[in-house]
Amino acid sequence: MAYQRPKGTNDILPGESEKWQTIEQTARKLFNQYQFHEIRTPIFEHIEVISRSVGDTTDIVTKEMYDFHDKGDRHITLRPEGTAPIVRSFVENKLFGPEHQKPYKVYYMGPMFRYERPQKGRLRQFHQIGVEVFGSDNPATDVETMAMALQFFRELGIKDLRLVINSLGDQETRTAYRQALIDYLTPFKEQLSADSNRRLLENPLRVLDSKDERDKAVVAGAPSILDYLSETAQKHFEAVTKMLDALNIAYEIDSNMVRGLDYYTHTIFEIMSDDSKMGAQSTICAGGRYNQLVAELGGPETAGFGFAMGFERLLMILEAQGITLAAQKPLNAYVVSLGEATNIEALQIVQSIRQAGFSAERDVMNRKAKAQFKTADKLNAQLVLTIGETELANGVVNVKNLATRVEKAYPLTQIQTQFETVYQEMMHTEKE
Ligand code: ATP
Ligand code: MG
């Protein structure tokens, strides 16, 4: 019986995992330039951490949680997203304390879990890279964080992305808009989906986020939240657009955009691709401001701003745009060993090269000489070191630079104790 991986999950195999590493390294380097530091929280959390923050009426909490009771009967869930766990950690570890840098800036990367209907770009275990900034309500924080996301995509060579923004305002805004939305939606009750009918009074903003076609038609004519912004919210949103202009960052405003999580306030944004190969899953990065969330999870009033991007969707865009990330590094040395008598020496050679800080591989499959040289070529080796029975008897190793074709014999002891000098000498040979 051969097993299959669970539905909606992927094996990330060698050949593919190198791309993941390149993307991760690009993110780490860039985020460091913006002074973000990595945080790693558990893969599972107490369910309240998620339900209290993401929102009881959201799809994530009502339908998509991977939750279970553990052997101690604790209600646990695999994390569906990164922000709520980080806020939990921020409060628990008192990262708001005076000994910590303000704003407190962290990034994360790792798997998230949602019980979704798997399709292209929509998985049950997917991966996100995200960031959070705590303690600044300056609109410049919104803008530099969005700018960082855009710079990240640019550094990977991705083109033709759109930045879409909106404001969800503050409490005052939400109260006023909620009523306006209920007044608008109620006459359409019959036309709305069952989900939206249920949410109409509980959380009418959720109706705007519906993916149901009937709902979408109704929602198209809904009043704009931007007409209900409080004075404070209006001021914040204007500052954000002005600063985007100051950095020459193009953006669109979509007043119907609300995002799938309840904790947002003020600025929200998505970065989308119009590439037809992305299908309905066109959003690769999404986030915004969440000024109530830290207090909601028991911490002091603390402003927050963050985003998360979907790793798998990022890979889809790279593929759609024909972008191949940096190829594998070359292999420094391949050891060809001929005859069973050289097995020990080949082992010693390959180990001493690796311990000197170089990459090395050898034949362990008893291949014929020709097949071993072919393998060295395939592995993109810079140097081939050959040890046969004659070399063994003479205490030497034949070293060949595959690019220049120059060959030279070195004492076995020199290879084992001073590979660095052998490598430098052989790499600086000229084509004959
Ligand atoms: P969507 O509307 O596509 O369901 P969402 O609002 O649930 O997205 P967020 O929770 O904001 O998305 O997650 C941020 C990003 O993570 C998304 O823009 C997307 O790139 C990625 N993402 C979310 N859910 C999945 C999933 N099930 N599979 C793959 N990527 C995902
Ligand atoms: Mg979703």
XYZ file of C-alpha atoms and ligand atoms in Angstrom:
464
model
C 0.000 0.000 0.000
C 1.518 3.292 -1.091
C 0.263 6.375 0.674
C -0.632 9.773 -0.720
C -0.101 13.107 0.953
C -3.205 14.717 2.470
C -5.386 16.687 0.065
C -4.331 20.310 -0.312
C -0.710 19.759 0.706
C 2.505 19.696 -1.315
C 5.865 18.001 -1.126
C 8.506 20.610 -1.836
C 11.222 18.571 -3.488
C 14.874 19.313 -4.300
C 14.885 21.336 -7.506
C 11.939 23.309 -6.112
C 13.217 23.891 -2.574
C 16.164 25.922 -3.922
C 13.631 28.469 -5.214
C 12.058 28.646 -1.782
C 15.471 29.291 -0.261
C 16.270 32.059 -2.743
C 12.943 33.745 -1.976
C 13.497 33.367 1.765
C 17.019 34.791 1.516
C 15.767 37.742 -0.557
C 13.137 38.432 2.110
C 15.560 38.138 5.038
C 18.042 40.512 3.440
C 15.449 43.118 2.479
C 13.556 42.947 5.775
C 16.853 43.480 7.581
C 17.419 46.650 5.535
C 14.110 47.848 6.979
C 15.192 46.672 10.458
C 12.747 43.812 10.935
C 13.828 40.832 13.063
C 12.601 37.265 12.814
C 10.048 35.826 15.239
C 9.104 32.129 15.405
C 5.912 31.183 17.207
C 4.384 27.682 17.623
C 2.574 26.023 14.731
C -0.447 25.481 17.029
C -2.238 27.803 19.451
C -5.167 27.809 21.858
C -8.190 28.277 19.637
C -9.290 31.484 21.419
C -6.135 33.260 20.193
C -7.470 32.895 16.660
C -11.236 33.163 17.212
C -10.912 36.289 19.380
C -8.763 38.127 16.855
C -9.566 36.889 13.350
C -13.293 37.102 14.137
C -16.074 34.648 14.989
C -18.000 35.219 11.765
C -15.086 34.973 9.324
C -14.657 32.027 6.939
C -11.369 31.225 8.640
C -12.961 30.694 12.047
C -16.336 29.259 11.014
C -15.186 26.835 8.308
C -11.452 26.588 7.891
C -9.877 25.789 11.264
C -7.731 22.687 11.750
C -8.727 22.357 15.410
C -8.747 19.416 17.792
C -8.766 18.548 21.486
C -5.383 17.325 22.671
C -4.829 14.514 25.162
C -5.249 17.011 27.988
C -8.566 18.105 26.473
C -7.255 21.552 25.493
C -8.923 23.041 22.429
C -6.033 23.620 20.044
C -5.822 24.748 16.412
C -3.092 24.718 13.821
C -2.419 28.363 13.021
C -4.400 29.658 10.025
C -2.403 32.895 9.867
C 0.535 34.637 11.471
C -0.695 37.871 13.005
C -2.867 36.603 15.888
C -0.141 34.267 17.246
C 2.403 37.078 17.054
C 0.111 39.471 18.901
C -0.414 36.756 21.532
C 3.382 36.461 21.814
C 3.821 40.253 21.893
C 1.455 40.484 24.862
C 2.685 37.340 26.663
C 6.358 38.343 26.408
C 5.625 42.000 27.233
C 7.358 43.149 24.081
C 5.672 46.519 24.603
C 7.926 47.066 27.651
C 10.390 49.973 27.927
C 13.441 47.745 27.299
C 12.227 46.997 23.766
C 12.767 48.996 20.604
C 9.767 51.043 19.421
C 8.271 50.435 16.992
C 8.753 46.701 17.504
C 9.256 45.158 14.042
C 9.155 41.429 13.335
C 8.897 39.105 10.350
C 8.010 35.422 10.010
C 7.882 32.723 7.383
C 6.288 29.327 7.594
C 3.295 27.050 7.044
C -0.313 28.041 7.742
C -3.323 25.702 7.763
C -6.847 26.276 6.531
C -9.473 23.688 5.682
C -10.307 25.122 2.252
C -11.506 23.599 -0.990
C -8.140 22.973 -2.670
C -7.629 24.570 -6.090
C -4.805 26.258 -7.928
C -3.195 28.710 -5.501
C -5.455 27.571 -2.649
C -4.076 24.887 -0.372
C -4.766 23.436 3.063
C -1.156 23.742 4.107
C 0.247 26.842 2.490
C 3.104 29.132 3.368
C 3.342 32.790 4.159
C 6.022 35.378 4.622
C 4.784 38.256 6.726
C 5.748 41.216 8.875
C 4.249 43.140 11.793
C 5.039 46.587 13.188
C 3.861 47.391 16.721
C 3.568 50.769 18.357
C 3.431 53.302 15.509
C 0.256 54.945 14.297
C 2.223 57.198 11.953
C 0.838 56.799 8.397
C 4.487 56.698 7.277
C 4.612 53.210 8.838
C 1.733 52.094 6.610
C 3.486 53.477 3.559
C 7.042 52.255 4.176
C 5.713 48.776 4.970
C 3.684 48.638 1.740
C 6.742 50.019 -0.089
C 8.831 47.192 1.347
C 6.396 44.588 0.019
C 6.559 46.196 -3.426
C 10.369 46.360 -3.298
C 10.452 42.665 -2.419
C 8.472 41.742 -5.544
C 10.593 44.076 -7.654
C 13.826 42.481 -6.391
C 12.500 39.085 -7.433
C 11.931 40.534 -10.899
C 8.109 40.432 -10.781
C 6.341 43.022 -12.922
C 2.817 44.336 -13.488
C 1.501 44.201 -9.962
C -1.242 46.481 -8.688
C -1.409 48.008 -5.229
C -5.021 48.399 -4.102
C -5.848 50.250 -0.896
C -8.882 51.151 1.189
C -9.642 52.394 4.681
C -11.835 50.615 7.212
C -11.616 53.611 9.536
C -11.946 53.507 13.308
C -14.748 52.508 15.686
C -16.763 55.656 14.935
C -16.494 54.980 11.189
C -17.519 51.351 11.591
C -20.623 52.167 13.640
C -21.849 54.710 11.088
C -21.037 52.540 8.080
C -22.502 49.374 9.607
C -25.912 51.014 9.785
C -25.651 52.399 6.239
C -24.708 48.949 4.963
C -27.574 47.213 6.767
C -30.004 49.815 5.364
C -28.673 49.203 1.865
C -28.508 45.379 2.035
C -31.827 44.638 3.792
C -34.064 45.227 0.728
C -31.872 42.681 -1.167
C -32.293 39.977 1.508
C -33.953 37.537 -0.910
C -31.101 37.832 -3.409
C -28.279 37.307 -0.928
C -26.695 33.920 -0.195
C -27.551 32.110 3.037
C -24.142 33.001 4.503
C -24.642 36.667 3.762
C -28.143 36.642 5.217
C -26.761 35.271 8.448
C -23.973 37.857 8.482
C -26.200 40.773 7.534
C -26.885 41.662 11.167
C -23.938 39.928 12.838
C -21.223 41.501 10.740
C -22.429 43.196 7.529
C -18.851 44.057 6.441
C -18.334 40.339 5.828
C -21.003 40.472 3.097
C -18.688 42.757 1.122
C -16.008 40.048 1.214
C -18.304 37.312 -0.142
C -17.089 35.330 -3.123
C -20.661 34.331 -4.068
C -21.669 35.732 -7.481
C -25.187 36.797 -6.354
C -23.707 38.626 -3.374
C -21.111 40.288 -5.570
C -23.823 41.740 -7.812
C -25.631 43.266 -4.849
C -22.434 44.478 -3.216
C -21.395 46.349 -6.369
C -23.953 49.074 -5.570
C -23.207 49.304 -1.832
C -22.402 52.662 -0.224
C -18.693 53.455 0.077
C -17.081 53.274 3.513
C -14.909 56.209 2.472
C -18.008 58.438 2.710
C -18.373 57.448 6.371
C -14.800 57.972 7.612
C -14.527 59.858 10.902
C -12.352 62.954 10.919
C -9.398 61.036 12.401
C -9.799 58.205 9.908
C -10.112 60.641 7.019
C -6.915 62.390 8.105
C -5.001 59.114 8.329
C -6.178 57.909 4.924
C -5.332 61.223 3.253
C -1.850 61.148 4.771
C -1.319 57.619 3.441
C -2.294 58.562 -0.126
C -0.157 61.702 0.036
C 2.880 59.725 1.182
C 2.364 57.084 -1.512
C 2.377 59.954 -4.013
C 5.539 61.355 -2.404
C 7.288 58.025 -3.073
C 5.840 57.848 -6.603
C 4.036 54.629 -5.769
C 1.017 53.983 -7.968
C -2.137 52.693 -6.259
C -5.851 52.238 -6.765
C -8.574 52.762 -4.205
C -11.250 50.070 -3.919
C -13.837 51.139 -1.365
C -15.501 47.688 -1.427
C -12.360 45.876 -0.325
C -12.683 44.672 3.293
C -10.300 41.648 3.654
C -11.159 38.298 5.206
C -10.199 39.103 8.791
C -12.068 41.225 11.319
C -9.165 42.871 13.095
C -8.296 45.550 10.553
C -8.729 49.298 11.129
C -7.760 52.244 8.905
C -5.497 51.287 5.985
C -5.904 47.896 4.306
C -4.191 46.850 1.107
C -3.731 44.042 -1.390
C -1.081 43.505 -4.022
C -2.568 41.732 -7.003
C -1.599 40.316 -10.359
C -3.798 40.423 -13.448
C -2.018 37.498 -15.049
C -4.618 35.096 -16.429
C -2.575 32.142 -15.162
C -3.379 33.173 -11.579
C -7.097 32.444 -12.068
C -9.303 33.677 -9.235
C -6.354 33.600 -6.815
C -4.912 36.932 -7.899
C -3.950 38.400 -4.506
C -0.377 37.575 -3.535
C 0.048 39.939 -0.619
C -2.456 41.456 1.781
C -2.467 43.341 5.030
C -3.203 46.518 6.875
C -3.495 48.301 10.156
C -4.925 46.716 13.310
C -4.985 49.268 16.118
C -7.334 47.351 18.473
C -5.880 43.855 18.249
C -3.192 44.062 20.934
C -5.729 45.404 23.456
C -8.248 42.789 22.311
C -5.756 40.052 23.272
C -5.113 41.576 26.697
C -2.223 43.953 26.030
C -2.049 47.734 26.321
C -3.535 49.899 23.519
C -0.906 49.452 20.789
C -1.129 50.350 17.130
C -0.209 47.639 14.625
C 0.447 47.262 10.914
C 1.388 44.156 8.957
C 1.039 42.046 5.853
C 1.346 38.449 4.697
C 2.172 37.127 1.269
C 1.354 33.713 -0.077
C 4.477 31.762 -1.003
C 2.733 29.404 -3.422
C 1.040 32.292 -5.247
C 4.380 34.057 -5.458
C 5.830 30.970 -7.142
C 2.872 30.936 -9.568
C 3.584 34.515 -10.616
C 7.288 33.823 -11.050
C 6.409 30.930 -13.310
C 3.764 32.909 -15.217
C 6.298 35.682 -15.861
C 9.029 33.230 -16.878
C 11.341 34.235 -14.036
C 13.875 31.565 -13.071
C 15.574 32.272 -9.793
C 19.357 31.997 -9.472
C 20.610 28.558 -10.457
C 22.318 26.174 -8.059
C 25.839 26.940 -6.924
C 28.529 24.846 -8.669
C 30.017 21.797 -6.990
C 33.625 22.584 -6.015
C 35.037 19.086 -6.386
C 34.016 15.652 -7.635
C 36.183 12.700 -6.686
C 36.489 9.937 -9.251
C 37.733 6.749 -7.630
C 38.789 3.772 -9.718
C 39.081 0.325 -8.230
C 37.903 -0.980 -4.900
C 41.322 -0.354 -3.314
C 40.750 3.428 -3.508
C 37.459 3.379 -1.586
C 39.035 4.477 1.718
C 41.198 7.203 0.145
C 38.243 8.568 -1.821
C 36.306 8.739 1.459
C 39.197 10.544 3.171
C 39.632 12.986 0.283
C 35.967 13.937 0.012
C 35.734 14.390 3.798
C 38.857 16.557 4.046
C 37.565 18.797 1.224
C 34.196 19.213 2.953
C 35.906 19.957 6.253
C 37.998 22.618 4.519
C 34.718 24.388 3.708
C 34.184 23.293 0.096
C 31.423 21.245 -1.494
C 32.420 17.799 -2.658
C 30.853 14.587 -3.932
C 32.256 11.201 -4.902
C 31.118 8.024 -6.562
C 29.608 5.440 -4.243
C 27.754 3.487 -6.922
C 30.751 1.595 -8.346
C 30.320 3.381 -11.659
C 32.783 2.852 -14.502
C 35.309 5.662 -15.077
C 33.340 7.142 -17.978
C 30.090 7.244 -16.009
C 31.842 8.944 -13.101
C 33.181 11.722 -15.368
C 29.696 12.126 -16.786
C 28.296 12.495 -13.277
C 30.908 15.184 -12.506
C 29.694 17.084 -15.588
C 26.056 16.707 -14.616
C 26.731 17.998 -11.128
C 28.424 21.025 -12.656
C 31.725 20.266 -10.883
C 34.564 22.781 -11.093
C 37.360 20.335 -10.305
C 37.556 16.587 -10.827
C 39.975 14.715 -8.579
C 40.893 11.267 -9.849
C 42.434 8.547 -7.756
C 43.103 5.173 -9.396
C 45.388 2.347 -8.399
C 48.465 3.976 -10.047
C 47.854 7.290 -8.254
C 47.304 5.387 -5.025
C 50.655 3.608 -5.403
C 52.401 6.960 -6.094
C 50.590 8.842 -3.303
C 49.132 11.427 -5.729
C 45.759 12.635 -6.962
C 45.114 13.942 -10.449
C 43.227 17.266 -10.403
C 41.473 18.625 -13.496
C 39.706 21.951 -14.007
C 36.686 21.068 -16.153
C 36.409 24.570 -17.637
C 40.047 25.123 -18.667
C 40.818 21.384 -19.127
C 44.141 21.948 -17.257
C 45.327 18.918 -15.275
C 47.925 18.566 -12.565
C 48.946 15.893 -10.059
C 49.118 16.837 -6.365
C 50.406 14.807 -3.416
C 47.544 13.080 -1.626
C 48.674 14.651 1.673
C 48.466 18.167 0.206
C 44.896 17.544 -0.978
C 44.002 16.348 2.483
C 45.639 19.120 4.477
C 45.710 22.162 2.154
C 42.822 21.841 -0.268
C 42.275 25.601 -0.234
C 45.631 26.273 -1.968
C 45.063 23.465 -4.474
C 41.624 24.883 -5.245
C 42.891 28.452 -5.694
C 45.769 27.322 -7.934
C 43.592 25.112 -10.127
C 40.783 27.662 -10.419
C 43.213 30.250 -11.740
C 44.500 28.167 -14.605
C 44.131 29.512 -18.159
C 42.571 27.611 -21.056
C 45.310 25.713 -22.873
P -8.404 34.856 -0.146
O -9.366 35.972 -0.296
O -7.624 34.523 -1.381
O -8.994 33.647 0.533
P -7.477 35.724 2.411
O -8.175 37.007 2.605
O -8.011 34.532 3.093
O -7.291 35.419 0.851
P -5.124 36.377 3.962
O -5.605 35.635 5.138
O -5.061 37.849 4.006
O -5.927 35.901 2.675
O -3.681 35.793 3.545
C -2.678 36.555 2.870
C -2.199 35.853 1.636
O -1.928 34.496 1.880
C -3.221 35.816 0.501
O -3.190 36.998 -0.212
C -2.701 34.656 -0.334
O -1.619 35.063 -1.142
C -2.218 33.710 0.724
N -3.227 32.679 1.029
C -4.322 32.780 1.827
N -4.991 31.624 1.880
C -4.305 30.747 1.093
C -4.489 29.367 0.747
N -5.486 28.632 1.241
N -3.598 28.793 -0.106
C -2.560 29.513 -0.600
N -2.329 30.799 -0.304
C -3.187 31.427 0.535
Mg -9.405 33.031 2.433
